[in-house]
Amino acid sequence: MNTTATVSEEQLNDQFTYIDAVASLVRDKRLRAYTHTFGCQQNEADTEHIRGMLHEMGYEMTDDVNEADFILFNTCAVREHAEDRAFGNIGSLSHLKKRKPDVIIALCGCMAQQEKNVEKIKKSYPQVSLMFGTHALWRFPSLLYRVMSGEKRVFDIGGEDDIAEGLPILRADGAKAWLSIMYGCNNFCTYCIVPYVRGRERSRRPEEIENELRGLVASGYKEITLLGQNVNSYGKDLGIDVDFADLLRRLNAVPGDFWLRFMTSHPKDASPKLFDTMAACEKVARQLHLPFQSGSDEILRRMNRHYTADSYKKLIAYAREKMPDITLSSDIIVGFPGETEEDFEQTLRLVEDTRFDLLFTFLYSPRSGTPAASYPDNATTAQKQARFERLLRLQDGIVAERQAAYQGRRMRLLIDGAAKGPDYPFTARTEGNLLVCVRGKGLSVGEFVEAEIEKTTLRCLYARKL
């Protein structure tokens, strides 16, 4: 049975009517819009839809917040630091609002889906005229129209967990694009706020995803990243016999020269079928981001992760058996409530044994409303920081060794941007998503090139075009 609802054509048409209504107010005024995104790639993808709607309304985009007539912050609630940064940026706009009373300041995203933040904005940040949550994103045109029509402040954090297809989108220029395949999360890890602010899992129809991919390839994008909080559980809610591996095979068959990446995977749903499919699909990049969070089975149990350190290592072993050249990355939380020195030592052993190419390491940040926020803790801040630094030293040594092994290798690279230094003027990525600075004649963003690695550092490879 299909449990995922889609916004009706009538509802979408209603929002397009509001896009036209805002456009009639904006016409000939040359108004500018500024957007800033905090947090994950899904937030980036959401902002692209907002920018698309603003573009259809007649706004010009600007990178200068001071010249903007509409300012939007798309926020993240995963960690306290991200919330603090968002509030700091919003607070700094109070002077701009006094200087430009007509500027519209908006806040959306995961922070806006939490009642405590809504109340804080209402009481302490009068410069914010519009605030809407993740479920209301597709209603943005009607909400903005209400503000522009005279309502002093509009707040909307309600709505169902529905998927809206066909919204306008304005992507950044370049070689890379995001492609959302699902939204929400059913896992309820005890430290994570995401299921509470983004709702339950909803998968897009495979034909909708394929059509969007074909459009991206036709537009010249060469690296397309499939997005979902847990892509491995794709399709479970659709009521059809298709899973994430099936979707990868379908997308791999789309004509064109491009790489497919995906994030994020969950170890409890990753399977041999997925790794077999990756190995068989030439356009699926040999790269895997598989967060393990802790090497301690007791901590994993308290995190509600539903796998063990041993089962995780068996997954990695199978993936490497099928794809010996695969690049591996992961997430680790240091200082989860109740973590002992032995628990942390088990994390270090897993890192030492697995030898990741890249780690994203975080000190635990309690999130109000999650079970872990009330767990008793037995380690001091100083102890947690010391563990964090030990982990970084271990991983830096592993990365230095793995990076050095690329010396002299010939690799296929995707040129994706401009570098800071004059000697190697372009940045690129390997199929495994490693950063490379490249030198050579006739380079341009969006092309694949063959190159030889000339030198390596901890964070970057350096290559010359062949």
Short mmCIF file of C-alpha atoms in Angstrom, two decimals:
data_model
loop_
_atom_site.label_atom_id
_atom_site.label_comp_id
_atom_site.label_asym_id
_atom_site.label_seq_id
_atom_site.Cartn_x
_atom_site.Cartn_y
_atom_site.Cartn_z
CA MET A 1 0.00 0.00 0.00
CA ASN A 2 1.30 3.45 -0.92
CA THR A 3 1.48 5.52 2.25
CA THR A 4 3.08 8.59 0.66
CA ALA A 5 0.75 11.42 -0.30
CA THR A 6 1.47 13.88 -3.10
CA VAL A 7 0.32 17.49 -3.18
CA SER A 8 -2.57 17.63 -5.64
CA GLU A 9 -2.40 19.40 -8.99
CA GLU A 10 -5.12 21.76 -7.78
CA GLN A 11 -3.09 22.71 -4.69
CA LEU A 12 0.04 23.31 -6.78
CA ASN A 13 -1.89 25.39 -9.31
CA ASP A 14 -3.12 27.50 -6.41
CA GLN A 15 0.49 28.22 -5.42
CA PHE A 16 1.40 29.10 -9.01
CA THR A 17 -1.46 31.60 -8.88
CA TYR A 18 0.24 33.21 -5.89
CA ILE A 19 3.57 33.22 -7.76
CA ASP A 20 1.85 35.26 -10.46
CA ALA A 21 0.26 37.50 -7.82
CA VAL A 22 3.63 38.26 -6.19
CA ALA A 23 5.15 38.81 -9.64
CA SER A 24 2.54 41.50 -10.30
CA LEU A 25 3.65 43.29 -7.11
CA VAL A 26 7.34 42.93 -7.91
CA ARG A 27 7.12 43.87 -11.59
CA ASP A 28 9.29 46.83 -12.66
CA LYS A 29 10.68 47.28 -9.12
CA ARG A 30 13.87 45.25 -9.68
CA LEU A 31 13.70 43.69 -6.24
CA ARG A 32 16.56 41.48 -5.09
CA ALA A 33 16.53 38.33 -2.98
CA TYR A 34 19.27 36.89 -0.77
CA THR A 35 19.25 33.32 0.55
CA HIS A 36 21.59 31.58 2.98
CA THR A 37 21.50 27.89 3.85
CA PHE A 38 22.66 26.22 7.05
CA GLY A 39 23.05 22.48 7.48
CA CYS A 40 22.73 19.51 5.19
CA GLN A 41 22.49 18.97 1.47
CA GLN A 42 18.73 18.48 1.76
CA ASN A 43 18.49 22.04 3.03
CA GLU A 44 20.55 23.12 0.02
CA ALA A 45 18.11 21.35 -2.27
CA ASP A 46 15.15 22.97 -0.51
CA THR A 47 16.73 26.40 -0.94
CA GLU A 48 17.08 25.75 -4.66
CA HIS A 49 13.30 25.32 -4.83
CA ILE A 50 12.76 28.55 -2.89
CA ARG A 51 15.15 30.37 -5.22
CA GLY A 52 13.25 28.91 -8.15
CA MET A 53 9.97 30.28 -6.84
CA LEU A 54 11.55 33.67 -6.13
CA HIS A 55 12.94 33.75 -9.68
CA GLU A 56 9.48 32.99 -11.10
CA MET A 57 8.11 35.83 -8.96
CA GLY A 58 10.51 38.27 -10.62
CA TYR A 59 13.19 38.62 -7.95
CA GLU A 60 16.83 38.96 -8.96
CA MET A 61 19.29 36.98 -6.83
CA THR A 62 22.07 38.75 -4.95
CA ASP A 63 25.00 37.62 -2.82
CA ASP A 64 24.97 40.91 -0.86
CA VAL A 65 22.54 40.83 2.04
CA ASN A 66 22.69 44.63 2.34
CA GLU A 67 21.20 45.21 -1.10
CA ALA A 68 18.43 42.62 -0.71
CA ASP A 69 14.72 43.36 -0.51
CA PHE A 70 13.94 39.79 0.57
CA ILE A 71 16.24 37.83 2.90
CA LEU A 72 15.80 34.15 3.76
CA PHE A 73 17.72 31.88 6.12
CA ASN A 74 17.12 28.15 5.66
CA THR A 75 18.06 26.71 9.04
CA CYS A 76 19.37 23.52 10.61
CA ALA A 77 18.44 22.10 14.04
CA VAL A 78 20.77 19.08 14.12
CA ARG A 79 23.38 20.78 16.32
CA GLU A 80 23.33 23.66 18.77
CA HIS A 81 26.10 25.47 16.90
CA ALA A 82 23.99 25.65 13.74
CA GLU A 83 21.06 27.13 15.69
CA ASP A 84 23.31 29.68 17.39
CA ARG A 85 24.74 30.78 14.04
CA ALA A 86 21.26 31.20 12.59
CA PHE A 87 20.04 33.29 15.52
CA GLY A 88 23.22 35.36 15.34
CA ASN A 89 22.74 36.09 11.66
CA ILE A 90 19.08 36.98 12.16
CA GLY A 91 19.92 39.23 15.09
CA SER A 92 22.49 41.13 13.06
CA LEU A 93 19.76 42.13 10.60
CA SER A 94 17.94 44.35 13.10
CA HIS A 95 19.99 47.36 11.98
CA LEU A 96 19.28 46.62 8.32
CA LYS A 97 15.55 46.44 9.08
CA LYS A 98 15.68 49.87 10.71
CA ARG A 99 17.52 51.29 7.71
CA LYS A 100 15.25 49.50 5.20
CA PRO A 101 11.83 49.07 6.85
CA ASP A 102 10.35 47.42 3.74
CA VAL A 103 12.86 44.56 3.63
CA ILE A 104 11.21 41.18 4.25
CA ILE A 105 13.21 38.84 6.50
CA ALA A 106 12.19 35.18 6.47
CA LEU A 107 13.32 32.05 8.29
CA CYS A 108 12.51 28.49 7.25
CA GLY A 109 13.83 24.95 7.60
CA CYS A 110 14.23 22.60 10.54
CA MET A 111 14.54 25.29 13.23
CA ALA A 112 11.25 26.74 12.04
CA GLN A 113 9.55 23.37 12.56
CA GLN A 114 10.11 23.58 16.33
CA GLU A 115 7.62 25.41 18.53
CA LYS A 116 10.31 26.63 20.94
CA ASN A 117 12.08 28.44 18.10
CA VAL A 118 8.85 29.88 16.77
CA GLU A 119 8.11 31.40 20.16
CA LYS A 120 11.66 32.73 20.45
CA ILE A 121 11.41 34.43 17.05
CA LYS A 122 8.00 35.89 17.90
CA LYS A 123 9.23 37.36 21.18
CA SER A 124 12.82 38.37 20.49
CA TYR A 125 13.23 38.91 16.74
CA PRO A 126 10.56 41.35 15.53
CA GLN A 127 12.53 41.93 12.32
CA VAL A 128 11.39 38.48 11.07
CA SER A 129 8.20 38.86 9.02
CA LEU A 130 7.85 35.28 7.73
CA MET A 131 8.62 31.90 9.28
CA PHE A 132 7.65 28.52 7.85
CA GLY A 133 8.65 24.92 8.50
CA THR A 134 9.82 22.12 6.24
CA HIS A 135 6.26 20.86 5.63
CA ALA A 136 5.12 24.27 4.40
CA LEU A 137 7.89 24.88 1.87
CA TRP A 138 5.64 24.29 -1.13
CA ARG A 139 3.22 26.93 0.24
CA PHE A 140 5.92 29.61 0.24
CA PRO A 141 4.28 31.70 -2.57
CA SER A 142 1.01 32.14 -0.68
CA LEU A 143 2.83 32.90 2.58
CA LEU A 144 4.99 35.56 0.94
CA TYR A 145 1.96 37.08 -0.75
CA ARG A 146 0.26 37.46 2.64
CA VAL A 147 3.27 39.40 3.95
CA MET A 148 3.44 41.58 0.85
CA SER A 149 -0.30 42.22 1.09
CA GLY A 150 -0.04 43.77 4.53
CA GLU A 151 0.04 41.03 7.16
CA LYS A 152 2.68 42.14 9.63
CA ARG A 153 3.96 38.66 10.51
CA VAL A 154 3.15 35.23 9.06
CA PHE A 155 4.06 31.97 10.81
CA ASP A 156 3.32 28.51 9.36
CA ILE A 157 4.90 25.35 10.78
CA GLY A 158 1.95 23.05 10.06
CA GLY A 159 1.13 20.78 7.16
CA GLU A 160 1.20 17.13 6.28
CA ASP A 161 4.19 15.08 5.17
CA ASP A 162 3.27 15.37 1.50
CA ILE A 163 5.54 15.45 -1.54
CA ALA A 164 5.17 18.38 -3.92
CA GLU A 165 6.29 17.62 -7.48
CA GLY A 166 6.80 20.27 -10.13
CA LEU A 167 8.00 23.18 -8.01
CA PRO A 168 10.29 25.67 -9.78
CA ILE A 169 13.98 25.22 -9.06
CA LEU A 170 17.01 27.47 -9.55
CA ARG A 171 20.25 25.54 -9.24
CA ALA A 172 23.75 26.92 -8.97
CA ASP A 173 25.88 26.93 -12.09
CA GLY A 174 28.61 24.35 -12.29
CA ALA A 175 29.09 20.62 -12.57
CA LYS A 176 27.15 19.42 -9.52
CA ALA A 177 23.47 19.03 -8.70
CA TRP A 178 21.38 17.65 -5.84
CA LEU A 179 18.48 15.28 -6.56
CA SER A 180 16.13 14.45 -3.69
CA ILE A 181 14.72 10.93 -3.87
CA MET A 182 12.96 10.88 -0.50
CA TYR A 183 12.23 13.01 2.56
CA GLY A 184 11.99 12.42 6.29
CA CYS A 185 13.26 9.64 8.52
CA ASN A 186 11.80 6.68 10.42
CA ASN A 187 14.88 5.72 12.44
CA PHE A 188 14.52 7.86 15.57
CA CYS A 189 18.12 7.65 16.68
CA THR A 190 18.01 8.88 20.25
CA TYR A 191 20.34 11.85 19.58
CA CYS A 192 18.67 13.08 16.39
CA ILE A 193 15.97 15.72 15.92
CA VAL A 194 15.45 15.05 12.19
CA PRO A 195 12.36 12.75 12.38
CA TYR A 196 10.63 15.35 14.55
CA VAL A 197 11.24 18.25 12.17
CA ARG A 198 11.20 16.53 8.76
CA GLY A 199 8.56 13.91 9.44
CA ARG A 200 8.33 10.29 8.41
CA GLU A 201 9.93 8.80 5.31
CA ARG A 202 8.31 9.66 2.00
CA SER A 203 9.77 8.33 -1.24
CA ARG A 204 9.34 10.02 -4.60
CA ARG A 205 8.09 7.92 -7.49
CA PRO A 206 10.95 6.40 -9.52
CA GLU A 207 9.64 7.87 -12.78
CA GLU A 208 9.67 11.38 -11.27
CA ILE A 209 13.27 10.90 -10.13
CA GLU A 210 14.33 9.54 -13.52
CA ASN A 211 12.69 12.44 -15.36
CA GLU A 212 14.50 14.96 -13.14
CA LEU A 213 17.80 13.16 -13.68
CA ARG A 214 17.33 13.23 -17.46
CA GLY A 215 16.75 16.98 -17.24
CA LEU A 216 19.91 17.46 -15.17
CA VAL A 217 22.02 15.47 -17.61
CA ALA A 218 20.55 17.40 -20.54
CA SER A 219 21.46 20.65 -18.73
CA GLY A 220 25.11 19.57 -18.51
CA TYR A 221 25.43 18.49 -14.87
CA LYS A 222 28.09 15.81 -14.47
CA GLU A 223 27.87 14.89 -10.78
CA ILE A 224 24.39 14.24 -9.42
CA THR A 225 23.98 13.35 -5.75
CA LEU A 226 20.84 11.48 -4.70
CA LEU A 227 19.58 12.78 -1.37
CA GLY A 228 17.65 11.25 1.50
CA GLN A 229 18.04 10.99 5.26
CA ASN A 230 18.32 7.21 4.72
CA VAL A 231 18.47 6.38 1.03
CA ASN A 232 18.80 2.65 1.78
CA SER A 233 15.15 2.55 2.89
CA TYR A 234 13.93 4.14 -0.36
CA GLY A 235 10.70 2.68 -1.72
CA LYS A 236 9.37 0.98 1.41
CA ASP A 237 6.42 3.37 1.56
CA LEU A 238 5.53 3.30 -2.14
CA GLY A 239 3.69 -0.02 -2.28
CA ILE A 240 5.65 -1.14 -5.35
CA ASP A 241 8.42 -3.70 -5.70
CA VAL A 242 11.36 -1.29 -5.92
CA ASP A 243 14.19 -0.58 -3.51
CA PHE A 244 17.19 1.72 -3.61
CA ALA A 245 19.37 -0.74 -5.51
CA ASP A 246 16.63 -1.06 -8.14
CA LEU A 247 16.46 2.71 -8.41
CA LEU A 248 20.23 2.95 -8.91
CA ARG A 249 20.05 0.47 -11.80
CA ARG A 250 17.24 2.45 -13.39
CA LEU A 251 19.11 5.74 -13.10
CA ASN A 252 22.36 4.18 -14.28
CA ALA A 253 20.60 3.35 -17.57
CA VAL A 254 19.95 7.05 -18.33
CA PRO A 255 22.16 8.00 -21.30
CA GLY A 256 25.03 10.41 -20.70
CA ASP A 257 28.48 10.75 -19.17
CA PHE A 258 27.98 11.52 -15.48
CA TRP A 259 28.59 10.24 -11.96
CA LEU A 260 25.85 9.28 -9.51
CA ARG A 261 26.53 9.71 -5.80
CA PHE A 262 24.16 9.24 -2.88
CA MET A 263 23.83 10.14 0.78
CA THR A 264 23.10 9.28 3.44
CA SER A 265 23.13 5.52 3.99
CA HIS A 266 22.24 3.72 7.21
CA PRO A 267 24.15 0.54 8.13
CA LYS A 268 21.02 -1.28 9.28
CA ASP A 269 19.54 -1.02 5.77
CA ALA A 270 22.71 -1.31 3.66
CA SER A 271 22.83 -4.71 1.96
CA PRO A 272 24.98 -6.91 -0.26
CA LYS A 273 22.45 -6.21 -3.02
CA LEU A 274 23.30 -2.50 -2.82
CA PHE A 275 27.05 -3.16 -3.08
CA ASP A 276 26.54 -5.67 -5.92
CA THR A 277 24.53 -3.01 -7.75
CA MET A 278 27.16 -0.31 -7.18
CA ALA A 279 29.84 -2.64 -8.56
CA ALA A 280 27.74 -3.42 -11.65
CA CYS A 281 26.70 0.18 -12.46
CA GLU A 282 29.46 2.12 -14.22
CA LYS A 283 27.92 5.55 -13.49
CA VAL A 284 27.51 4.96 -9.74
CA ALA A 285 30.63 6.40 -8.12
CA ARG A 286 32.84 4.05 -6.11
CA GLN A 287 32.22 6.05 -2.98
CA LEU A 288 30.34 5.14 0.18
CA HIS A 289 29.42 7.36 3.11
CA LEU A 290 28.21 4.98 5.82
CA PRO A 291 27.97 6.58 9.30
CA PHE A 292 28.77 4.23 12.17
CA GLN A 293 28.72 6.86 15.00
CA SER A 294 30.36 4.62 17.63
CA GLY A 295 32.44 1.45 17.80
CA SER A 296 30.78 0.40 21.07
CA ASP A 297 27.79 -1.94 20.83
CA GLU A 298 26.43 -0.57 24.10
CA ILE A 299 26.55 3.00 22.83
CA LEU A 300 25.00 1.92 19.51
CA ARG A 301 22.18 0.30 21.49
CA ARG A 302 21.64 3.51 23.46
CA MET A 303 21.69 5.44 20.20
CA ASN A 304 18.99 3.12 18.77
CA ARG A 305 21.12 2.34 15.71
CA HIS A 306 20.11 -1.35 15.24
CA TYR A 307 23.50 -2.78 14.22
CA THR A 308 26.74 -3.80 15.91
CA ALA A 309 30.35 -2.88 15.30
CA ASP A 310 30.97 -6.37 13.95
CA SER A 311 28.05 -6.25 11.49
CA TYR A 312 29.26 -2.83 10.34
CA LYS A 313 32.77 -4.16 9.67
CA LYS A 314 31.31 -7.08 7.70
CA LEU A 315 29.41 -4.62 5.48
CA ILE A 316 32.61 -2.69 4.80
CA ALA A 317 34.50 -5.91 4.06
CA TYR A 318 31.86 -6.96 1.51
CA ALA A 319 31.83 -3.53 -0.13
CA ARG A 320 35.63 -3.61 -0.47
CA GLU A 321 35.53 -7.16 -1.82
CA LYS A 322 33.18 -6.03 -4.60
CA MET A 323 34.89 -2.65 -5.15
CA PRO A 324 38.52 -2.72 -4.00
CA ASP A 325 39.04 0.91 -5.05
CA ILE A 326 36.03 2.28 -3.15
CA THR A 327 36.49 5.44 -1.08
CA LEU A 328 34.96 5.23 2.40
CA SER A 329 33.78 7.97 4.73
CA SER A 330 31.76 7.98 7.92
CA ASP A 331 30.37 10.03 10.82
CA ILE A 332 31.38 9.65 14.47
CA ILE A 333 29.86 11.19 17.59
CA VAL A 334 32.30 11.61 20.48
CA GLY A 335 31.02 12.05 24.01
CA PHE A 336 27.55 10.51 23.70
CA PRO A 337 25.98 10.35 27.17
CA GLY A 338 27.30 7.36 29.08
CA GLU A 339 30.33 6.82 26.82
CA THR A 340 33.16 5.33 28.88
CA GLU A 341 36.87 5.23 28.09
CA GLU A 342 36.46 1.61 26.96
CA ASP A 343 33.56 2.58 24.66
CA PHE A 344 35.75 5.23 23.09
CA GLU A 345 38.67 2.81 22.73
CA GLN A 346 36.35 0.52 20.75
CA THR A 347 35.60 3.43 18.41
CA LEU A 348 39.34 4.00 17.92
CA ARG A 349 39.84 0.31 17.14
CA LEU A 350 37.11 0.37 14.51
CA VAL A 351 38.69 3.43 12.88
CA GLU A 352 42.12 1.78 12.98
CA ASP A 353 40.80 -1.46 11.48
CA THR A 354 38.62 0.14 8.79
CA ARG A 355 40.97 2.95 7.72
CA PHE A 356 38.53 5.47 6.33
CA ASP A 357 39.50 7.98 3.65
CA LEU A 358 37.49 10.69 5.40
CA LEU A 359 35.75 11.09 8.74
CA PHE A 360 33.23 13.68 9.90
CA THR A 361 33.69 13.86 13.65
CA PHE A 362 31.41 15.66 16.10
CA LEU A 363 31.21 16.25 19.81
CA TYR A 364 27.76 15.23 21.02
CA SER A 365 25.29 18.11 21.02
CA PRO A 366 22.11 17.54 23.08
CA ARG A 367 18.91 18.34 21.19
CA SER A 368 15.84 19.30 23.20
CA GLY A 369 13.02 16.86 22.48
CA THR A 370 15.22 13.82 21.83
CA PRO A 371 15.56 10.92 24.31
CA ALA A 372 19.33 11.31 24.64
CA ALA A 373 18.98 14.87 25.92
CA SER A 374 17.81 13.43 29.25
CA TYR A 375 20.39 10.63 29.50
CA PRO A 376 22.79 10.84 32.45
CA ASP A 377 26.39 11.61 31.56
CA ASN A 378 29.59 10.47 33.24
CA ALA A 379 32.35 12.33 31.37
CA THR A 380 33.55 15.90 31.73
CA THR A 381 33.83 18.36 28.87
CA ALA A 382 37.61 18.16 29.13
CA GLN A 383 37.53 14.36 28.87
CA LYS A 384 35.33 14.51 25.78
CA GLN A 385 37.57 17.10 24.14
CA ALA A 386 40.64 14.98 24.84
CA ARG A 387 38.96 11.96 23.22
CA PHE A 388 37.98 14.08 20.24
CA GLU A 389 41.59 15.21 19.73
CA ARG A 390 42.88 11.63 20.02
CA LEU A 391 40.45 10.57 17.30
CA LEU A 392 41.55 13.41 15.04
CA ARG A 393 45.24 12.50 15.47
CA LEU A 394 44.55 8.86 14.65
CA GLN A 395 42.50 9.71 11.58
CA ASP A 396 45.02 12.27 10.32
CA GLY A 397 47.70 9.59 10.35
CA ILE A 398 45.48 7.21 8.39
CA VAL A 399 44.53 9.88 5.85
CA ALA A 400 48.16 10.91 5.33
CA GLU A 401 49.05 7.31 4.52
CA ARG A 402 46.08 6.78 2.20
CA GLN A 403 46.61 10.09 0.41
CA ALA A 404 50.31 9.36 -0.14
CA ALA A 405 49.38 6.12 -1.91
CA TYR A 406 47.91 8.17 -4.77
CA GLN A 407 51.31 9.63 -5.65
CA GLY A 408 52.00 9.02 -9.36
CA ARG A 409 48.60 7.50 -10.11
CA ARG A 410 46.63 8.38 -13.22
CA MET A 411 43.01 9.18 -12.45
CA ARG A 412 39.87 10.45 -14.09
CA LEU A 413 38.81 13.77 -12.55
CA LEU A 414 35.80 16.04 -12.83
CA ILE A 415 36.78 19.73 -12.91
CA ASP A 416 34.33 21.47 -10.58
CA GLY A 417 35.64 24.92 -9.66
CA ALA A 418 38.42 27.47 -9.28
CA ALA A 419 41.24 26.94 -6.78
CA LYS A 420 42.90 29.69 -4.72
CA GLY A 421 46.49 29.12 -5.74
CA PRO A 422 47.92 30.14 -9.14
CA ASP A 423 50.02 27.00 -9.63
CA TYR A 424 47.01 24.67 -9.59
CA PRO A 425 44.14 26.95 -10.69
CA PHE A 426 41.25 24.43 -10.76
CA THR A 427 39.63 22.14 -8.23
CA ALA A 428 38.35 18.71 -9.16
CA ARG A 429 37.03 15.51 -7.63
CA THR A 430 38.00 11.91 -8.11
CA GLU A 431 35.31 9.29 -8.59
CA GLY A 432 35.82 8.59 -4.88
CA ASN A 433 35.06 12.27 -4.12
CA LEU A 434 38.61 13.17 -3.05
CA LEU A 435 39.60 16.82 -3.51
CA VAL A 436 42.20 17.52 -6.20
CA CYS A 437 43.84 20.76 -7.34
CA VAL A 438 44.72 20.59 -11.04
CA ARG A 439 47.02 22.37 -13.44
CA GLY A 440 47.00 22.23 -17.22
CA LYS A 441 45.91 24.05 -20.34
CA GLY A 442 42.37 24.28 -21.63
CA LEU A 443 40.64 23.26 -18.41
CA SER A 444 37.02 24.22 -17.83
CA VAL A 445 34.42 23.49 -15.15
CA GLY A 446 32.22 20.52 -15.98
CA GLU A 447 34.67 18.44 -18.01
CA PHE A 448 36.20 15.08 -17.24
CA VAL A 449 39.97 14.91 -17.64
CA GLU A 450 42.72 12.37 -17.22
CA ALA A 451 45.42 13.55 -14.82
CA GLU A 452 48.45 12.32 -12.93
CA ILE A 453 48.84 12.93 -9.20
CA GLU A 454 52.05 14.90 -8.64
CA LYS A 455 51.98 15.42 -4.88
CA THR A 456 49.71 14.84 -1.90
CA THR A 457 48.81 16.54 1.37
CA LEU A 458 46.47 15.64 4.20
CA ARG A 459 43.49 17.43 2.64
CA CYS A 460 44.22 17.58 -1.08
CA LEU A 461 45.80 15.82 -4.02
CA TYR A 462 47.66 17.83 -6.68
CA ALA A 463 47.62 16.76 -10.31
CA ARG A 464 48.53 17.77 -13.83
CA LYS A 465 46.26 17.21 -16.77
CA LEU A 466 47.61 14.61 -19.19
#
